[in-house]
Short mmCIF file of C-alpha atoms in Angstrom, two decimals:
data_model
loop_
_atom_site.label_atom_id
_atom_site.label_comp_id
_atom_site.label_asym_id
_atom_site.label_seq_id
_atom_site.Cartn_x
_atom_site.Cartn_y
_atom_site.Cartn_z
CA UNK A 1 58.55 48.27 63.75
CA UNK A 2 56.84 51.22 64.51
CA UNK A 3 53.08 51.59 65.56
CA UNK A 4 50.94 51.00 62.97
CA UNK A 5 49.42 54.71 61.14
CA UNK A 6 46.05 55.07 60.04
CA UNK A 7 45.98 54.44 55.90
CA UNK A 8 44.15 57.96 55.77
CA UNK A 9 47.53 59.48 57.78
CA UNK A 10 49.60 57.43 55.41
CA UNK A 11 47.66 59.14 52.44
CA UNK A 12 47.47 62.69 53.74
CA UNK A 13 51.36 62.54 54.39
CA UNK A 14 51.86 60.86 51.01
CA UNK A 15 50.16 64.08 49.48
CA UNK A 16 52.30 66.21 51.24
CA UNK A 17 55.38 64.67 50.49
CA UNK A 18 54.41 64.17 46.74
CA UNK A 19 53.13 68.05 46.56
CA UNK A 20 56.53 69.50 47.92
CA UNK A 21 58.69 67.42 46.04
CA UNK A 22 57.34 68.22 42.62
CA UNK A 23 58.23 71.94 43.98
CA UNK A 24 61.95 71.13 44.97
CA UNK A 25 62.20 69.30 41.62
CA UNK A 26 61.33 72.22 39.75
CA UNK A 27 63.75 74.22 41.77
CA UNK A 28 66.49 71.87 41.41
CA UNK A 29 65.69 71.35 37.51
CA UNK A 30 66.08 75.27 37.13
CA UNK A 31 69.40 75.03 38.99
CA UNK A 32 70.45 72.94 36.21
CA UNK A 33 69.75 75.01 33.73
CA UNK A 34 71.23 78.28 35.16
CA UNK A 35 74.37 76.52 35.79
CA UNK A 36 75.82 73.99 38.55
CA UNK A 37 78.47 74.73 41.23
CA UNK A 38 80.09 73.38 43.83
CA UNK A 39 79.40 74.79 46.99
CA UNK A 40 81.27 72.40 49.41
CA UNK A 41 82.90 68.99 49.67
CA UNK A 42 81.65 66.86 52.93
CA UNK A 43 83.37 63.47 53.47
CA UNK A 44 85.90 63.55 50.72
CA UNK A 45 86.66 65.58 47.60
CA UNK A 46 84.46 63.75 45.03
CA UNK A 47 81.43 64.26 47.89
CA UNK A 48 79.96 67.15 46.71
CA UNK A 49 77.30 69.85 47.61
CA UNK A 50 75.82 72.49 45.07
CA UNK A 51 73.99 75.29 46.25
CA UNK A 52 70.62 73.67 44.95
CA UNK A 53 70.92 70.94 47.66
CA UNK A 54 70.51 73.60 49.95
CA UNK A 55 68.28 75.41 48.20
CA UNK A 56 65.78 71.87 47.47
CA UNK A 57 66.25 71.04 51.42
CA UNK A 58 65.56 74.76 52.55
CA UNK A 59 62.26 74.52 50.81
CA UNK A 60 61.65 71.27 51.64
CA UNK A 61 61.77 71.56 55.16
CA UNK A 62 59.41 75.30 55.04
CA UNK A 63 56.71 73.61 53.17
CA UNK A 64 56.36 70.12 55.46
CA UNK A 65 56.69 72.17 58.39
CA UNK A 66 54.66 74.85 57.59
CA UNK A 67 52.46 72.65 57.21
CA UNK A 68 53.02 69.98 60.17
CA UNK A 69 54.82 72.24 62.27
CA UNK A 70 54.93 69.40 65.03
CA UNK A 71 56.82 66.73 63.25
CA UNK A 72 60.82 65.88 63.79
CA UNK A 73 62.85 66.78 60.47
CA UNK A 74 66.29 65.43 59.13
CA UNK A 75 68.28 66.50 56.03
CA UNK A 76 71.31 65.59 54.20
CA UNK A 77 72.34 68.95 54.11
CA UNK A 78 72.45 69.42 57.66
CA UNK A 79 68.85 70.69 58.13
CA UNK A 80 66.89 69.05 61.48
CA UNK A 81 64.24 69.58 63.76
CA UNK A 82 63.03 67.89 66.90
CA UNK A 83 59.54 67.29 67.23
CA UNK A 84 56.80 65.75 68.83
CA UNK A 85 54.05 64.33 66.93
CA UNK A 86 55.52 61.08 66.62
CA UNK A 87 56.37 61.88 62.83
CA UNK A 88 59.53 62.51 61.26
CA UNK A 89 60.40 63.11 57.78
CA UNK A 90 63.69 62.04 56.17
CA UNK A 91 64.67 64.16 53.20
CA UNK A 92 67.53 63.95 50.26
CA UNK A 93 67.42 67.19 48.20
CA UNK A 94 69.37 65.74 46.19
CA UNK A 95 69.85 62.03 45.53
CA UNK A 96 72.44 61.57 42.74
CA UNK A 97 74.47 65.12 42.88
CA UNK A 98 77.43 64.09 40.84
CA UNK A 99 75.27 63.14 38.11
CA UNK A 100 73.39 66.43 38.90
CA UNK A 101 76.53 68.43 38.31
CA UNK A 102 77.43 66.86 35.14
CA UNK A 103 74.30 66.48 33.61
CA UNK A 104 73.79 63.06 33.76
CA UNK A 105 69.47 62.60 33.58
CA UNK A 106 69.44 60.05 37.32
CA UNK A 107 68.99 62.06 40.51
CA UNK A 108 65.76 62.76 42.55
CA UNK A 109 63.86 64.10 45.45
CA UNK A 110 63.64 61.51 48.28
CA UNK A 111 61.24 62.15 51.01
CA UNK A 112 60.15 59.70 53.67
CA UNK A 113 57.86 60.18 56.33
CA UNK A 114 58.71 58.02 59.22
CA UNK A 115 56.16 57.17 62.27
CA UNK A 116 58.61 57.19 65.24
CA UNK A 117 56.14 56.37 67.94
CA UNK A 118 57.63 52.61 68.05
CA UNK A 119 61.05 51.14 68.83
CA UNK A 120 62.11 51.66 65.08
CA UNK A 121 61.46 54.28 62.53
CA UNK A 122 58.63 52.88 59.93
CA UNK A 123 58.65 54.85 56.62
CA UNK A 124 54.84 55.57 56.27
CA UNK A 125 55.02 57.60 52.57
CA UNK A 126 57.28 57.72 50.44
CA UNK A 127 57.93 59.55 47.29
CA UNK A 128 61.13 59.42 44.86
CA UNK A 129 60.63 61.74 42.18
CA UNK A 130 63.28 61.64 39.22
CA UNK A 131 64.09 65.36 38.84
CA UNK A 132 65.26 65.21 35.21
CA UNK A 133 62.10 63.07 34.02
CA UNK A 134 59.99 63.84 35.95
CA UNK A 135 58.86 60.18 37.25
CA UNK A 136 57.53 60.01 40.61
CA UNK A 137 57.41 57.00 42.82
CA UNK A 138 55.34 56.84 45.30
CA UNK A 139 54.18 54.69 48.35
CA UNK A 140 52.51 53.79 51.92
CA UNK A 141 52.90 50.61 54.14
CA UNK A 142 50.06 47.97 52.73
CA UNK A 143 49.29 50.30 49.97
CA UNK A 144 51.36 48.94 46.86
CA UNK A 145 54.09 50.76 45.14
CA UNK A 146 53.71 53.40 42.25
CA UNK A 147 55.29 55.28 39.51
CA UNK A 148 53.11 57.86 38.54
CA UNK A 149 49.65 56.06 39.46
CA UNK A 150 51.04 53.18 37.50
CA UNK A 151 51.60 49.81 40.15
CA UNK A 152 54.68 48.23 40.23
CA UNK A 153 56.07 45.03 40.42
CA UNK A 154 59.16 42.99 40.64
CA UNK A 155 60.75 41.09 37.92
CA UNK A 156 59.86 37.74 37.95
CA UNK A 157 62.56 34.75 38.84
CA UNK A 158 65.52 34.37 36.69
CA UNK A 159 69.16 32.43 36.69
CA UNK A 160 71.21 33.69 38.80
CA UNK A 161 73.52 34.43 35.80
CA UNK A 162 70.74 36.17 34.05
CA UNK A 163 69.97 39.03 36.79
CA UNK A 164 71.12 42.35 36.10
CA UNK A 165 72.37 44.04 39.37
CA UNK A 166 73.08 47.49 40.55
CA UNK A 167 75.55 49.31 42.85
CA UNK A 168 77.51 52.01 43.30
CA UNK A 169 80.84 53.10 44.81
CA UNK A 170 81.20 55.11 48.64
CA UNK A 171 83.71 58.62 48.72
CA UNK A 172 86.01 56.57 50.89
CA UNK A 173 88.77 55.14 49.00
CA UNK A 174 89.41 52.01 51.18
CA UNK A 175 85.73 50.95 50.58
CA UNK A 176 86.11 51.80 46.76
CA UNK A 177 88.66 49.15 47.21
CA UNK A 178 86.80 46.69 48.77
CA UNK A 179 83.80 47.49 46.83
CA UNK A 180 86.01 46.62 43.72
CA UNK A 181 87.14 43.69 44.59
CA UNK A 182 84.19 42.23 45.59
CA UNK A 183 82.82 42.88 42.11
CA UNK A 184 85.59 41.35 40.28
CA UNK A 185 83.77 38.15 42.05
CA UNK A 186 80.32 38.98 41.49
CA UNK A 187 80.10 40.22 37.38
CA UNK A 188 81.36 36.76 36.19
CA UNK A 189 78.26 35.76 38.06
CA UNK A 190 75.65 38.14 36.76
CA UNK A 191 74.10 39.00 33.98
CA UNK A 192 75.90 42.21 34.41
CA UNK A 193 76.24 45.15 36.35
CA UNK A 194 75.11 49.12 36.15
CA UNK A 195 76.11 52.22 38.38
CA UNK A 196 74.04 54.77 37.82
CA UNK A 197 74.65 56.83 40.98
CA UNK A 198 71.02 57.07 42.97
CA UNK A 199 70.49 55.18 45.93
CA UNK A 200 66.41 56.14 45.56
CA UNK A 201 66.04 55.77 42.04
CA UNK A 202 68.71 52.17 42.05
CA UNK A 203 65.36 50.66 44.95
CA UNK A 204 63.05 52.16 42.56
CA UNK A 205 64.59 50.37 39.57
CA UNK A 206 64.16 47.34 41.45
CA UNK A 207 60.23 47.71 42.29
CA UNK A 208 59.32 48.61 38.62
CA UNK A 209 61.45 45.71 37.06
CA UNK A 210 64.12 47.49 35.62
CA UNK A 211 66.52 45.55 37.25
CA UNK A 212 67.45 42.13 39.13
CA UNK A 213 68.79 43.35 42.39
CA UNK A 214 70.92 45.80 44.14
CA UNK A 215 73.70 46.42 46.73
CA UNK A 216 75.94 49.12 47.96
CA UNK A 217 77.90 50.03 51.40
CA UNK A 218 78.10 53.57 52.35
CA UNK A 219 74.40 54.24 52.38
CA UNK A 220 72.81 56.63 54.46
CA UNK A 221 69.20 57.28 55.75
CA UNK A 222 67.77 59.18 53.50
CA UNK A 223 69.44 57.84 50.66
CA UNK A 224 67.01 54.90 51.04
CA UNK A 225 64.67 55.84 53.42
CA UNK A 226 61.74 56.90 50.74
CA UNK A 227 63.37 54.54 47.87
CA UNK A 228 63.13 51.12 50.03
CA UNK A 229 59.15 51.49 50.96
CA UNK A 230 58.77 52.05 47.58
CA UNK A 231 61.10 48.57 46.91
CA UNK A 232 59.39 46.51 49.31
CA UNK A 233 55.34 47.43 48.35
CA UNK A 234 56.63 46.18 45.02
CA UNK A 235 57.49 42.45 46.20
CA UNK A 236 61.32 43.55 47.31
CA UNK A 237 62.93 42.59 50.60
CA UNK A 238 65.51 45.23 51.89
CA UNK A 239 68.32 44.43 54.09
CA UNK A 240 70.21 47.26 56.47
CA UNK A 241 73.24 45.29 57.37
CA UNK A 242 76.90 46.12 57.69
CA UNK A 243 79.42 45.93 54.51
CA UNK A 244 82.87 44.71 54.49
CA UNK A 245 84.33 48.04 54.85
CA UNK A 246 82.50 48.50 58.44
CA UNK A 247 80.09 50.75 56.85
CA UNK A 248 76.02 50.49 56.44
CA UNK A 249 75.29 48.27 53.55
CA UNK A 250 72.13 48.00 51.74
CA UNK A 251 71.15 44.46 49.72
CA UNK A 252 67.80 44.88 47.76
CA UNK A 253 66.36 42.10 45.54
CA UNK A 254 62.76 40.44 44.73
CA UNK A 255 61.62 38.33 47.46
CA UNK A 256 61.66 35.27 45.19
CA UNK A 257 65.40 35.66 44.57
CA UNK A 258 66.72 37.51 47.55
CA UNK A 259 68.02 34.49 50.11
CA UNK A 260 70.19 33.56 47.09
CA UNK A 261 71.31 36.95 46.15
CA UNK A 262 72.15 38.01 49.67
CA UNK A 263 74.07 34.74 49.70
CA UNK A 264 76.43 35.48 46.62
CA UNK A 265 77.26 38.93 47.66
CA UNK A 266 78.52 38.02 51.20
CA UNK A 267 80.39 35.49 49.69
CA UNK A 268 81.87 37.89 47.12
CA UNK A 269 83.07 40.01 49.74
CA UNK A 270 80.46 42.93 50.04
CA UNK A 271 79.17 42.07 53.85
CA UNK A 272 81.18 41.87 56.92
CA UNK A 273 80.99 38.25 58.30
CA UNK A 274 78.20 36.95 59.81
CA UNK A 275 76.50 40.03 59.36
CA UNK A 276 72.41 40.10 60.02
CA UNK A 277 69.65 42.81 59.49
CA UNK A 278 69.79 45.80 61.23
CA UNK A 279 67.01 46.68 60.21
CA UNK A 280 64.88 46.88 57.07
CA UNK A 281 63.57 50.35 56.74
#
């Protein structure tokens, strides 16, 4: 873990983050309206970039560094900086841009400060802001987890077979294959089971109750860099660990429930074997 950041750091950072991601959501939401297009494809042909993700990260990254001109920077889109204030932030323009080009009302803003002064990078403020509602959710380390000033909390213990679950699918086809078979094991299991195609807003889900638990390989940083602060200042642990497909794998569920959860997923085929945490960020 990283070195421990003043709560007043934590808030001034939160406000930041909060202030310039209600500004790239109203950019992004007018994108929408004018029309979506695909600008590029990055990994495979369904991985998609419009020129809003550029356009939400460009801003993104003048307005926190205009105003912290020190601090390290890392985008999806290919946008970084080096610095040397011991803060970094971690930024999806975009979380969700499939559902963004069809219309479909679940994909945010993700920004995550991160104090890199330690061994590991420690998300200090988050903020996941829903773009087509309008939701934010917000959080800092010790501070409890929010959607717009309302706290958030876990759903309470159920049955196993009573827990609804999220996921989603990676751009590689031989982990869409894995992925797939594993949940041929896990639905008879479950209550049922939902893609809805946000990393952020799936951890989010999780902290306000809106769901039993989540996992999905393929993630990246700043898919669930904001989202899992969030998750975990709600009563969620988060696992980093590797998925059966070799890739990073993310397991989220309430504390209360997650041993047991963690344990039916590796045994449905999700994890790699004997897999551990690499590190719950």
């Amino acid at each position: 873990m990283g070195d421990a950041q003043p709560p007043e750091l934590c808030a001034e950072l939160l406000e930041l983050a909060l202030a310039t991601a209600r500004e790239a959501a109203a950019l992004v939401a007018g994108r929408r309206e004018a029309g979506v297009t695909v600008a590029a494809t990055k990994s495979s042909a369904v991985d998609v970039v419009t020129e809003a993700d550029r356009a939400s990260e460009a801003l993104i990254r003048e307005r926190i560094l205009a105003a912290r001109p020190d601090d390290g920077f890392v985008g999806e889109e290919g946008g970084s900086a080096t610095g040397g204030s011991g803060i970094r932030w971690v930024v999806d323009p975009i979380d969700g841009t499939v559902n963004f080009l069809y219309g479909i009302p679940q994909y945010a803003v993700s920004i995550a400060a991160q104090s890199v002064a330690g061994p590991e990078p420690e998300t200090v403020a988050a903020v996941v802001l829903n773009v087509a509602t309008g939701e934010a959710y917000t959080a800092t380390p010790g501070g409890g987890a929010f959607r717009d000033g309302v706290p958030l909390e876990v759903r309470p213990p159920a049955p196993m077979g009573q827990r609804l679950v999220l996921t989603g699918f990676n751009y590689s086809e031989d982990t869409r294959r894995i992925q797939a078979e594993a949940l041929v094991h896990l639905l008879p299991q479950v209550r049922d089971i939902r893609r809805q195609g946000s990393c952020a807003l799936d951890l989010c889900h999780i902290a306000e109750g809106s769901a039993d638990a989540y996992v999905e390989e393929g993630v990246s940083e700043w898919d669930h860099a904001a989202g899992a602060l969030v998750a975990r200042e709600a009563g969620a642990v988060v696992e980093l660990t590797t998925g059966a497909g070799g890739k990073a794998a993310l397991v989220c569920a309430p504390a209360h429930g997650f041993t047991e959860f963690r344990t039916l997923v590796a045994a449905c085929g999700f994890l790699a074997a004997d897999t551990g945490i690499v590190g719950p960020r």
